CSV table of C-alpha atoms and ligand atoms in Angstrom, one decimal:
chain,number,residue,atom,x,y,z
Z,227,UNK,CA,-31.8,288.5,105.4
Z,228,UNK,CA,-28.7,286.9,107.2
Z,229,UNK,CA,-30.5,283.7,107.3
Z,230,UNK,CA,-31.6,283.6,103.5
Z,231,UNK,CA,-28.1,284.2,102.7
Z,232,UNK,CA,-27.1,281.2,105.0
Z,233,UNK,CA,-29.8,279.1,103.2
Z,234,UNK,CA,-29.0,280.3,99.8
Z,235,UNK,CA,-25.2,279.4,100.9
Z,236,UNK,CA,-26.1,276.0,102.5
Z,237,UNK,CA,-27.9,274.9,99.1
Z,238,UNK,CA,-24.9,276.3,97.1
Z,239,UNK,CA,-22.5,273.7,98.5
Z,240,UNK,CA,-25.3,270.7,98.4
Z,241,UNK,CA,-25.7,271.3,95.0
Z,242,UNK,CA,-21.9,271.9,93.5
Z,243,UNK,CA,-20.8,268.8,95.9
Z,244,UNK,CA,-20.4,266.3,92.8
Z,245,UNK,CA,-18.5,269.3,90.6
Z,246,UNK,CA,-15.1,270.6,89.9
Z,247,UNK,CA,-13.0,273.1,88.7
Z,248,UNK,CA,-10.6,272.8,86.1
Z,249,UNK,CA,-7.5,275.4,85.8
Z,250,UNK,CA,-5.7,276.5,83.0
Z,251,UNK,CA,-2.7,278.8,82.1
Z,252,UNK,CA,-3.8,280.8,79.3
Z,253,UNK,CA,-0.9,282.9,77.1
Z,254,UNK,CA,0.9,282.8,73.5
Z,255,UNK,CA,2.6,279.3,73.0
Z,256,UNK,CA,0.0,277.0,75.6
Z,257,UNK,CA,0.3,275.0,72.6
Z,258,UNK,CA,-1.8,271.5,73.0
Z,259,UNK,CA,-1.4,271.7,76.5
Z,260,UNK,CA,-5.2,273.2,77.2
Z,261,UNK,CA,-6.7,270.4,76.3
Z,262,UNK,CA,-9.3,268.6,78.7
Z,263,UNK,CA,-11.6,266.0,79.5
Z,264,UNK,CA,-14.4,266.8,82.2
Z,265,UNK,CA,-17.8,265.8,83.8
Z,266,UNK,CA,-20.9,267.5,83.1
Z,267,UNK,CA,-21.1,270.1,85.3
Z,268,UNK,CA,-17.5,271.0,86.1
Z,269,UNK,CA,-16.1,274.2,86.0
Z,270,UNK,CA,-13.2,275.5,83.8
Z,271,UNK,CA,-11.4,278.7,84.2
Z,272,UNK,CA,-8.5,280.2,82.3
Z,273,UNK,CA,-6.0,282.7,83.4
Z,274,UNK,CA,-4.0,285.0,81.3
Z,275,UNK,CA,-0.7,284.2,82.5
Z,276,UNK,CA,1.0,286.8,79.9
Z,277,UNK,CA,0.5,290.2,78.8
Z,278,UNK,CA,-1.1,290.1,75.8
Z,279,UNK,CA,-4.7,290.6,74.7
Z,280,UNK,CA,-6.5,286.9,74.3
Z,281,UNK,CA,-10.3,285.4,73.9
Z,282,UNK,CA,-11.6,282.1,75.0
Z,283,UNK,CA,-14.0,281.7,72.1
Z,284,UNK,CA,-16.0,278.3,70.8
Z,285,UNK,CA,-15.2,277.3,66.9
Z,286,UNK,CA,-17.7,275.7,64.8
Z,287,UNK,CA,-19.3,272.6,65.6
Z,288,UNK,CA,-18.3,273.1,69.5
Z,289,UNK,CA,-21.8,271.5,71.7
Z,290,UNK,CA,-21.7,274.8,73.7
Z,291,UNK,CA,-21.5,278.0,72.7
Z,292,UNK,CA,-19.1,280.9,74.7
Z,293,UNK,CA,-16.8,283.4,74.1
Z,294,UNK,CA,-14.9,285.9,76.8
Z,295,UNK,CA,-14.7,288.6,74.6
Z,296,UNK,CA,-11.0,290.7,74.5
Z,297,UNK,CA,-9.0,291.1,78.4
Z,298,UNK,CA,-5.6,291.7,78.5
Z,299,UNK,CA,-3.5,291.3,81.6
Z,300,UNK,CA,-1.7,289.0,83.6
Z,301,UNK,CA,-4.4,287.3,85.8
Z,302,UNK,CA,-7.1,288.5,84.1
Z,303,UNK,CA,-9.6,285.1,83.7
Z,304,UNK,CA,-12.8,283.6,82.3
Z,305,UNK,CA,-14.7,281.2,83.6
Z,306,UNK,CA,-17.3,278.6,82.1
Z,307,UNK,CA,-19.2,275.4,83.4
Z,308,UNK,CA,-20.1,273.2,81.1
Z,309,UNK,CA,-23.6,271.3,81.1
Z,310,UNK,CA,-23.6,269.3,78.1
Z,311,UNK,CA,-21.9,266.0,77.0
Z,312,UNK,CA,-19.7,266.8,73.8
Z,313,UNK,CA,-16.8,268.1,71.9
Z,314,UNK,CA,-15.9,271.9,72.3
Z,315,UNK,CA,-12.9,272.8,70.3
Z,316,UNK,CA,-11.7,276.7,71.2
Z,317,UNK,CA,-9.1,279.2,70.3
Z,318,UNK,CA,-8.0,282.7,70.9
Z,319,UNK,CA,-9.3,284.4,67.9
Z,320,UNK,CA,-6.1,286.8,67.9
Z,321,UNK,CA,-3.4,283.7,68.1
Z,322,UNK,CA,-5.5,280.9,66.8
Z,323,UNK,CA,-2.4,279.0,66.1
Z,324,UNK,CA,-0.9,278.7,69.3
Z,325,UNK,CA,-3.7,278.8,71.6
Z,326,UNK,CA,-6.4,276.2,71.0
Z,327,UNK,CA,-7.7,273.2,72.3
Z,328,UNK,CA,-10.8,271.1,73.2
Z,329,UNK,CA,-12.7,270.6,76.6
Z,330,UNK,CA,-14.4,267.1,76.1
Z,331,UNK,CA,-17.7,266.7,78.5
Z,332,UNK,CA,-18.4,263.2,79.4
Z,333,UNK,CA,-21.3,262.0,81.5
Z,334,UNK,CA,-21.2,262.2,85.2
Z,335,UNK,CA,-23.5,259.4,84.9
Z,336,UNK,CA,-21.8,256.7,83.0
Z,337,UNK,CA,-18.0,257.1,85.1
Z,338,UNK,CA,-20.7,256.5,88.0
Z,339,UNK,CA,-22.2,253.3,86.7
Z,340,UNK,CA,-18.5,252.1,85.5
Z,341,UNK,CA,-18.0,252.4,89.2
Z,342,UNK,CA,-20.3,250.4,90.7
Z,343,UNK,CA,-19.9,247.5,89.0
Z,344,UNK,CA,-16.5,247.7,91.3
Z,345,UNK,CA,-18.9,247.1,94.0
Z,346,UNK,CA,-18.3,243.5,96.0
Z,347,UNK,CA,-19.3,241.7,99.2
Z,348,UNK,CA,-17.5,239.1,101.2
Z,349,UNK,CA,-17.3,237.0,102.2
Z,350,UNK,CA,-19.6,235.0,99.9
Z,351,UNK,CA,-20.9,232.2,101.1
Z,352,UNK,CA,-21.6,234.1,104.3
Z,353,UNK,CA,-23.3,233.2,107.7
Z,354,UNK,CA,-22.4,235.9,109.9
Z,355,UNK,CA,-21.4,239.0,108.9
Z,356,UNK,CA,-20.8,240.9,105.0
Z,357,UNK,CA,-18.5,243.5,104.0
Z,358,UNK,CA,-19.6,245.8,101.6
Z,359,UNK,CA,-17.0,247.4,99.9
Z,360,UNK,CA,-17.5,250.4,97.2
Z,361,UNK,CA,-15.4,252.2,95.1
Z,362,UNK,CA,-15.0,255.5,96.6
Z,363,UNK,CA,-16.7,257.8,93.7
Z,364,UNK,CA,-20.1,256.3,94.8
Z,365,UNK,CA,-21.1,258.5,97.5
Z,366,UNK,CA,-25.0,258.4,97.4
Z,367,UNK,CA,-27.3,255.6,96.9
Z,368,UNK,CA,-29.1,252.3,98.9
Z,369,UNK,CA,-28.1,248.7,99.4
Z,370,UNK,CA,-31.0,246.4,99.7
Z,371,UNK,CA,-30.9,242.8,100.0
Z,372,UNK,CA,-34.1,240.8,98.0
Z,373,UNK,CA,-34.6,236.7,98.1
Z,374,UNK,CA,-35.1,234.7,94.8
Z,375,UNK,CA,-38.8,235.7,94.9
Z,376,UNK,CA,-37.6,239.8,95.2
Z,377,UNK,CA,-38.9,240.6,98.6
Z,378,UNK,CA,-37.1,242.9,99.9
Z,379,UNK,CA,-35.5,241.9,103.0
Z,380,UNK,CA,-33.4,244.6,104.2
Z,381,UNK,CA,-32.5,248.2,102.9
Z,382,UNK,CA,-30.0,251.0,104.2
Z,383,UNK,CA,-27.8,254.2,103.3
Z,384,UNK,CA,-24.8,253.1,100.9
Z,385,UNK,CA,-22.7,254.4,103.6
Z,386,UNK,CA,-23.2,251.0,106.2
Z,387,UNK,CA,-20.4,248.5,105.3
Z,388,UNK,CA,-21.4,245.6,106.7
Z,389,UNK,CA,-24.3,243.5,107.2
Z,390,UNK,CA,-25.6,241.3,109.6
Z,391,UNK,CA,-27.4,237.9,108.1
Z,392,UNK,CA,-26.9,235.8,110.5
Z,393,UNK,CA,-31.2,235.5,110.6
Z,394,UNK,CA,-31.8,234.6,107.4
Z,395,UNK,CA,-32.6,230.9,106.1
Z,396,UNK,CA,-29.9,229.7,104.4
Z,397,UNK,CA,-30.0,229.9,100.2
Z,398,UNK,CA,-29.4,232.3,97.5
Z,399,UNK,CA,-30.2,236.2,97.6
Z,400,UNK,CA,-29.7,239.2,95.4
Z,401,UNK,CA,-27.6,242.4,96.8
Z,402,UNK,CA,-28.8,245.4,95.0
Z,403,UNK,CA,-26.8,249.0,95.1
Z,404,UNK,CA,-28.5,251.6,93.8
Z,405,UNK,CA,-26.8,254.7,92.9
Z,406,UNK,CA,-28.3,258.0,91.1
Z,407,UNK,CA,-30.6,255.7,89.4
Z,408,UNK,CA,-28.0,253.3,88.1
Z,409,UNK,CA,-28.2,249.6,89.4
Z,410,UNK,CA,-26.1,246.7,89.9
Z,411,UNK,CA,-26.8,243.5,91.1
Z,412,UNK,CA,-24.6,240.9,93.5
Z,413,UNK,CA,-25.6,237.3,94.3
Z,414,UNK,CA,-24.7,235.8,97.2
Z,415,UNK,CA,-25.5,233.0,99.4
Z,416,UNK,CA,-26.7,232.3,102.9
Z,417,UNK,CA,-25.0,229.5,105.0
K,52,CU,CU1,-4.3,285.1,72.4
């Protein structure tokens, strides 16, 4: 039992590493200010930070549908993780003018692929040693090295910074980073 519950536990955090939660005051007057734009996958939660009876509930033409239903009190909260990319306008259906706004989900995958292209290697032309330096959202992913006729000559964990290369022939060759199944491509040359 104990150990299923570890397991169960261990898997939890593997697969909510990439996600976040989002907090938001919740109460009469928020105004604009509960607008947001997340990832897919992230987490937002509201807190009723008055005393009042309020709903978190979707309008019309919102991507996802939810609604908290009535609470009332001070710390009461609703919580909602978003999945799909799109626009999802809300209100409080009893103050619909003073508490509304609109969570915008973008895709996890394209801020990654923005990212890599911040990828680079130095220094280029090279004989000894490369850097690689990545921006720090990549976290997973391979670095291989291919020649001009794309054999691959040497492939590692995203997470080794340099390179040695001092034993290849001198010439042109192709840096690939691969990254939850985005790819970008760096020449650079042996000499
Ligand atoms: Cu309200």
């Amino acid at each position: 039992m104990k150990t299923k519950l570890l397991a169960l536990l261990f898997l939890g955090i593997f697969s909510t590493q990439a996600q976040i939660t989002h907090n938001l005051n919740w109460e009469i007057g928020i105004g604009t200010n509960v607008d947001l734009t997340i990832d897919e996958g992230d987490t937002v939660i509201w807190t009723w930070t008055d005393a009042f009876p309020h709903t978190v509930t979707n309008l019309p033409g919102s991507t996802e549908t939810f609604n908290s239903g009535s609470k009332t009190g001070n710390g009461m909260t609703y919580s909602k993780t978003f999945n799909s990319v799109g626009s999802n306008p809300y209100q409080c259906n009893f103050h619909p003018s003073t508490m509304k706004g609109t969570i915008t989900v973008q895709s996890a995958l394209s801020v990654n692929d923005f990212a890599l292209k911040g990828f680079s290697l130095s220094p280029n032309p090279a004989s000894s040693l490369i850097s690689f330096t990545l921006p720090k959202e990549v976290n997973t992913g391979t670095i291989r090295v291919v020649d001009l006729l794309g054999k691959q000559l040497y492939l590692s964990n995203i997470k080794e910074t340099t390179l040695d290369v001092s034993g290849l022939s001198k010439g042109l060759y192709f840096v690939k980073v691969s990254s939850e199944g985005i790819n970008h491509t760096k020449r650079f040359i042996k000499q």
